[in-house]
Coordinates of C-alpha atoms in Angstrom, one line a residue:
X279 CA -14.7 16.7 -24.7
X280 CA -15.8 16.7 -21.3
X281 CA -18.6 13.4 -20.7
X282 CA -21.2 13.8 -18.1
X283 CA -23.2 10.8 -17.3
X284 CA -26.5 11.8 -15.6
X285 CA -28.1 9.0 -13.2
X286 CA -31.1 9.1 -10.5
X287 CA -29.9 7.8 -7.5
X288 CA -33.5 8.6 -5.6
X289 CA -36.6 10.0 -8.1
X290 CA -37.0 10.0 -11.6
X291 CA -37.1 13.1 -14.4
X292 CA -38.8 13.6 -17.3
X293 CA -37.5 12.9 -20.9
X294 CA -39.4 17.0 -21.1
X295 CA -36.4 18.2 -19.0
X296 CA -33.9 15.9 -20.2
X297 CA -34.2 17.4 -23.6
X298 CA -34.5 20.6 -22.4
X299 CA -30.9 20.3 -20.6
X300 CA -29.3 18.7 -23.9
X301 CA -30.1 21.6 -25.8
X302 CA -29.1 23.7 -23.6
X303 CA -25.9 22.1 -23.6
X304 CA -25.2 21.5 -27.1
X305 CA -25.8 25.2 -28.0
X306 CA -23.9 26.9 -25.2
X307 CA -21.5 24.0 -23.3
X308 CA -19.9 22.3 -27.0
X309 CA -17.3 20.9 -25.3
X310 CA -19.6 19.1 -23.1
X311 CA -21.2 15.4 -24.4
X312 CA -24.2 14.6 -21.4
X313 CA -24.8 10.5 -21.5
X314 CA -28.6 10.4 -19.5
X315 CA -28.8 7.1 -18.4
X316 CA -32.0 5.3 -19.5
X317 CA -32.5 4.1 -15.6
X318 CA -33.2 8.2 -15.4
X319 CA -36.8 8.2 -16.4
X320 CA -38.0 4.7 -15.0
X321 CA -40.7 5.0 -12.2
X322 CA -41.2 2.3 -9.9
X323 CA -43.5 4.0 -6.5
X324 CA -42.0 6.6 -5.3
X325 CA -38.1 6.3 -6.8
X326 CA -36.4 5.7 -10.4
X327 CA -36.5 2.2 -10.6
X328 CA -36.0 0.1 -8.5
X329 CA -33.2 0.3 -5.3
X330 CA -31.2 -2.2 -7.7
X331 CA -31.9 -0.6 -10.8
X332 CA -30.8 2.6 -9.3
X333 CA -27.3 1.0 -8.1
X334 CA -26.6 -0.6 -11.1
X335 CA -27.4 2.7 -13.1
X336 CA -24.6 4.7 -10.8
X337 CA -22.1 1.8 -11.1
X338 CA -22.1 2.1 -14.7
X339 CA -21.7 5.8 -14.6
X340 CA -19.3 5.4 -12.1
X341 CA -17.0 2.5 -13.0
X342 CA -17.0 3.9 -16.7
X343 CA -13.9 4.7 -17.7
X344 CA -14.8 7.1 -20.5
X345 CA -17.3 9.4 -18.1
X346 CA -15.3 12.4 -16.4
X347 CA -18.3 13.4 -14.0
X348 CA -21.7 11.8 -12.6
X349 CA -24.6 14.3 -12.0
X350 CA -27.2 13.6 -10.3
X351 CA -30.8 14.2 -11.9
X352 CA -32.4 14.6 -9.1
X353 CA -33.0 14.4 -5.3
X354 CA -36.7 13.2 -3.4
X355 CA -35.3 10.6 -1.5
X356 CA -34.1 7.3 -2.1
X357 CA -30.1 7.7 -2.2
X358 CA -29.7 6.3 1.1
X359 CA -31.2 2.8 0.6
X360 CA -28.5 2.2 -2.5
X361 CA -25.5 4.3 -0.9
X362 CA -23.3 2.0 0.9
X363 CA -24.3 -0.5 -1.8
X364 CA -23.1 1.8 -4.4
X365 CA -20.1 2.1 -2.4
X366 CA -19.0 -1.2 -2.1
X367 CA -19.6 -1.7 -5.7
X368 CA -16.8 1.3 -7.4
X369 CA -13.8 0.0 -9.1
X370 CA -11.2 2.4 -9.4
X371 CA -12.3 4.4 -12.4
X372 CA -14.8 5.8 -10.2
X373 CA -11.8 7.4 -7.9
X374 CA -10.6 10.2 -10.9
X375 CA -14.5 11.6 -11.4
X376 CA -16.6 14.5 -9.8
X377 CA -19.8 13.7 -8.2
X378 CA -22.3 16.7 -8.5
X379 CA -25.7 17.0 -6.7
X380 CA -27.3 18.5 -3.2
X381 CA -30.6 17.7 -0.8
X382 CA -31.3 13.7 -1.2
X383 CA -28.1 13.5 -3.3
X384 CA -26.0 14.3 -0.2
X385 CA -26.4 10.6 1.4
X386 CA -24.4 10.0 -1.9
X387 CA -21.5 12.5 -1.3
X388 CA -21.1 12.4 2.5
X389 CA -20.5 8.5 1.9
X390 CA -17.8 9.5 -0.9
X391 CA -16.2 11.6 0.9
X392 CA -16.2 9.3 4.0
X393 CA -14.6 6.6 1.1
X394 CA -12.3 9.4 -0.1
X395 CA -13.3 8.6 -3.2
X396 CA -13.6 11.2 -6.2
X397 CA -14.6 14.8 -6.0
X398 CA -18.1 15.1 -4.2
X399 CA -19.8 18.8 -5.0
X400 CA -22.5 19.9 -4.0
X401 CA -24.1 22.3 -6.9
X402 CA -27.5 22.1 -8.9
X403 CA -29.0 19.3 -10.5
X404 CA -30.4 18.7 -13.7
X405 CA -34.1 18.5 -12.4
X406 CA -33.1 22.1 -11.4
X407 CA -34.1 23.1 -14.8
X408 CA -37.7 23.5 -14.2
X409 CA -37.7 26.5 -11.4
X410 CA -37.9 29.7 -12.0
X411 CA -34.4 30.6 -13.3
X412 CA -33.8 27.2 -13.4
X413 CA -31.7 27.3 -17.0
X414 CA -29.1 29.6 -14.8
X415 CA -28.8 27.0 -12.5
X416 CA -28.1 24.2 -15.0
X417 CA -25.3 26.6 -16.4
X418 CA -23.8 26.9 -13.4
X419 CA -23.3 23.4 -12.9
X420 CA -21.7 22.8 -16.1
X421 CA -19.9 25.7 -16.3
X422 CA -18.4 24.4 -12.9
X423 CA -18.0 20.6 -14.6
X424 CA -15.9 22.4 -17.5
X425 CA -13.5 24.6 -15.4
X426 CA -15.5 27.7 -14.7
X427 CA -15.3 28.7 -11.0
X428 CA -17.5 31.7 -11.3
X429 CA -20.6 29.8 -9.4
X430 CA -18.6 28.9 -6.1
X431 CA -20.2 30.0 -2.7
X432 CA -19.0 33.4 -1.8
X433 CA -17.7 32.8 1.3
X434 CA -15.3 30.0 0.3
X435 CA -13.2 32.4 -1.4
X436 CA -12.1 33.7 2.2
X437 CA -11.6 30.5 4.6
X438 CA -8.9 28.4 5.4
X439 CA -10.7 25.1 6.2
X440 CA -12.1 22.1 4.4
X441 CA -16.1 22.8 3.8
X442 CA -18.8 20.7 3.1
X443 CA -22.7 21.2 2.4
X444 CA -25.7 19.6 2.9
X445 CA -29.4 19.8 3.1
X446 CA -30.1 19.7 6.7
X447 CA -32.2 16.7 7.3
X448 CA -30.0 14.6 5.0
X449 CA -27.4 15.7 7.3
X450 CA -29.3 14.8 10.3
X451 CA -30.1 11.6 8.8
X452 CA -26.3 10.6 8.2
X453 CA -25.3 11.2 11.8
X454 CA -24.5 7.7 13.7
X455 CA -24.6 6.2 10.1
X456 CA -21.4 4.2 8.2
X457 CA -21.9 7.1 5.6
X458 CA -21.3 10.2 8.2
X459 CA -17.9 11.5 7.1
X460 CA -15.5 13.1 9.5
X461 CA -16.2 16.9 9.8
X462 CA -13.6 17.6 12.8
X463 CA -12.1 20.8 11.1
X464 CA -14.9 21.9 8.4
X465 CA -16.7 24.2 7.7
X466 CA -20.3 22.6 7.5
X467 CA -22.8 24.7 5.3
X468 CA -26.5 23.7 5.9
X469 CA -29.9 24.5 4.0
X470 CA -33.8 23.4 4.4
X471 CA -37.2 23.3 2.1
X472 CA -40.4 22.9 3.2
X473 CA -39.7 21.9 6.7
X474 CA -42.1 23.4 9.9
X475 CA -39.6 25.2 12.1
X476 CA -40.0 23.1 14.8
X477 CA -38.9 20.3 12.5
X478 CA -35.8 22.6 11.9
X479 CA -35.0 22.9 15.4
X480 CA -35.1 19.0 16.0
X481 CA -33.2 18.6 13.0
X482 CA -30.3 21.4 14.3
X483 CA -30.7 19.3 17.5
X484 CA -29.6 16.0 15.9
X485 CA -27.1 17.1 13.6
X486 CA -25.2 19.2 16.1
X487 CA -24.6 16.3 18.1
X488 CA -22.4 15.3 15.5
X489 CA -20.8 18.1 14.9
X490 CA -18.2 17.9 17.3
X491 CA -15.0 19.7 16.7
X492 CA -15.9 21.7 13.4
X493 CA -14.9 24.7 12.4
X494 CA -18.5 26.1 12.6
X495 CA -21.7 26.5 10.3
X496 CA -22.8 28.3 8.1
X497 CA -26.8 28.7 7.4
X498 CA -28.3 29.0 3.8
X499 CA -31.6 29.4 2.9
X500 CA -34.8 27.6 5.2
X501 CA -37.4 28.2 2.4
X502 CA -41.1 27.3 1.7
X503 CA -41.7 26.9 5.4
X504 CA -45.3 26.1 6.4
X505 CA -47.2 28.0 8.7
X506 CA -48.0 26.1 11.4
X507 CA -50.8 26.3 14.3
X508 CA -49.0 28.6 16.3
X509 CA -45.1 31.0 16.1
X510 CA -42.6 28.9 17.0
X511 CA -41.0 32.5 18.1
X512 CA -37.7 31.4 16.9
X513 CA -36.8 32.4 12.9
X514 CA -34.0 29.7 10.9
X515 CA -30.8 32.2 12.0
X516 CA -32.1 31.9 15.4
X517 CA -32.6 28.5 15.5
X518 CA -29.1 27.8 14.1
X519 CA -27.4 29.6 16.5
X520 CA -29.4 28.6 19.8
X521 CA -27.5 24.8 18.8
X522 CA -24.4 26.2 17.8
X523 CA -23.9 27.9 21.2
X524 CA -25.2 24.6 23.0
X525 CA -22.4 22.8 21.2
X526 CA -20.0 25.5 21.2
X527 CA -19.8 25.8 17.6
X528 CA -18.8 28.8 15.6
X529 CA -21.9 30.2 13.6
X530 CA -20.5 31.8 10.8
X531 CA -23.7 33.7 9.7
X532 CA -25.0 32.8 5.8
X533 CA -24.3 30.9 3.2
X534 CA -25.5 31.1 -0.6
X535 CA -27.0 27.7 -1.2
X536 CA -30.6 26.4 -1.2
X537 CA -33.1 24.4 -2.4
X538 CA -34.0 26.9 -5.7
X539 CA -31.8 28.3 -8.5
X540 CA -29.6 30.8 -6.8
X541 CA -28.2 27.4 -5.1
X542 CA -24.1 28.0 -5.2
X543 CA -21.3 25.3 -5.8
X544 CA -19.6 23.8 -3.1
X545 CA -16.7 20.6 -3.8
X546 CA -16.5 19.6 -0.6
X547 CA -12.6 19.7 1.1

C-alpha cells in the first residue's frame, strides 16, 4: 500500500474535489490509501489556514513515518511564507518521501532540493481535478506516485543533465533567496499563467540572472495571457530566448508542462 498524505502549503480545496479525487483513487489506484489532511480545507484570507497551521499540517505529513509521498493540494500563493520554516522543522522520516506539486508549490521543492532532502517532482496537483481533463491529470500523478513513468516530460528521456521545473515567477521569486537551489549544470524547465508579457519579460530578466552556468532552458507553456493596451511585439519563445542569449544560456526550445492538465512530470535531478 502506497500512503499519500495531501496538505495545502498556500490555498485551500474543497471537500467537492477531495471526494472527487478519493474516488477516483479507490476505483482505479487500489494500491493507493490518500490521507487529506484536515488543515486542507481551512480558510483563513487568502491561504489554508493559517502560515502556522499550514507548517504544522506539512510537518506532520512530512515527519510521518507511515506516509510514503506528500502532495500538494494546491498552489495560489502562500508556500513561501512557511518554506524555510517547514524546512527547519523535518526529522529524518521526511528524507525517504516524494514531494509532488508545481506553480506556488515550487518555493516548497526548490528549498528541498536546496536541503537535499527527499524526492521533489514537479507533476499535477490534486486541485488539478477541476480543469477540463483534469481527472487525466490526477492519474498521472498517481500513476507516477505508484511506479508508472508513462507521464514524464518528453524530453527528459533524451538528456544527460540534472533538470528541474518551475513556474516562472516562483522561479524569479527564489532567486537571491536561502531557498534558490544550485542549478549550475541543469537543465531548468519554465512555465507561466495569466501573466501580461511584459511581466514575462521582467520575470525572464530576473531569473536569468541567476541562472548562471546551466545547462540551458527549456520553455513550456505561457497561457491565459491578457491582452494588454498595446503588442509587446515579442511572443513567450521570443522572449525566452532574447534572455537566454543575453546570458549565454542554451535555449533548448519546448517543454511539455503548464499550468492545465496536459502538465507533464518532472522529479527534479
Amino acid at each position: 500500500m502506497t500512503r499519500i498524505a495531501v496538505c495545502a502549503p498556500s490555498t485551500p480545496i474543497t471537500r467537492e474535489d477531495a471526494a472527487r479525487v478519493s474516488t477516483l483513487a479507490a476505483v482505479e489506484f487500489p494500491g493507493v490509501e490518500l490521507v487529506i489532511h484536515e488543515q486542507c480545507f481551512a480558510v483563513e484570507g487568502h491561504f489554508a489556514g493559517s502560515d502556522e497551521a499550514r507548517r504544522q499540517a506539512f510537518l506532520e505529513c512530512a515527519n510521518d513515518p507511515s506516509i510514503d509521498a506528500v502532495w500538494f493540494a494546491r498552489g495560489g500563493y502562500g508556500a513561501c511564507r512557511i518554506a524555510e520554516d517547514v524546512l527547519a522543522g523535518l526529522t529524518h522520516a521526511a528524507q525517504d518521501k516524494t514531494y509532488l506539486g508545481y506553480s506556488d508549490g515550487g518555493y516548497l521543492l526548490g528549498g528541498l532540493y536546496r536541503a537535499r532532502i527527499g524526492r521533489p517532482v514537479h507533476g499535477p496537483m490534486l486541485a488539478d481535478v477541476r480543469r477540463d481533463g483534469g481527472e487525466d491529470a490526477v492519474r498521472r500523478a498517481l500513476g507516477f506516485l505508484t511506479g508508472a513513468r508513462d507521464g514524464l516530460e518528453p524530453s527528459l528521456a533524451g538528456t544527460r543533465h540534472p533538470v528541474v521545473a518551475f513556474n516562472l515567477m516562483t522561479l524569479a521569486m527564489l532567486g537571491g533567496t536561502r531557498l534558490m537551489p544550485g542549478l549550475a549544470g541543469h537543465v531548468v524547465m519554465v512555465e507561466e499563467v495569466s501573466e501580461y508579457l511584459y511581466a514575462v519579460d521582467r520575470l525572464f530578466f530576473h531569473a536569468t540572472a541567476h541562472l548562471g552556468g546551466i545547462a540551458g532552458l527549456r520553455l513550456g507553456r505561457v497561457s491565459d495571457v491578457p491582452d494588454n493596451d498595446r503588442p509587446f511585439g515579442a511572443d513567450a519563445m521570443q522572449i525566452a530566448r532574447h534572455w537566454c542569449e543575453r546570458h549565454s544560456i542554451a535555449f533548448l526550445g519546448a517543454a511539455d508542462i503548464g499550468h492545465d492538465a496536459a502538465n507533464r512530470i518532472v522529479p527534479f535531478g
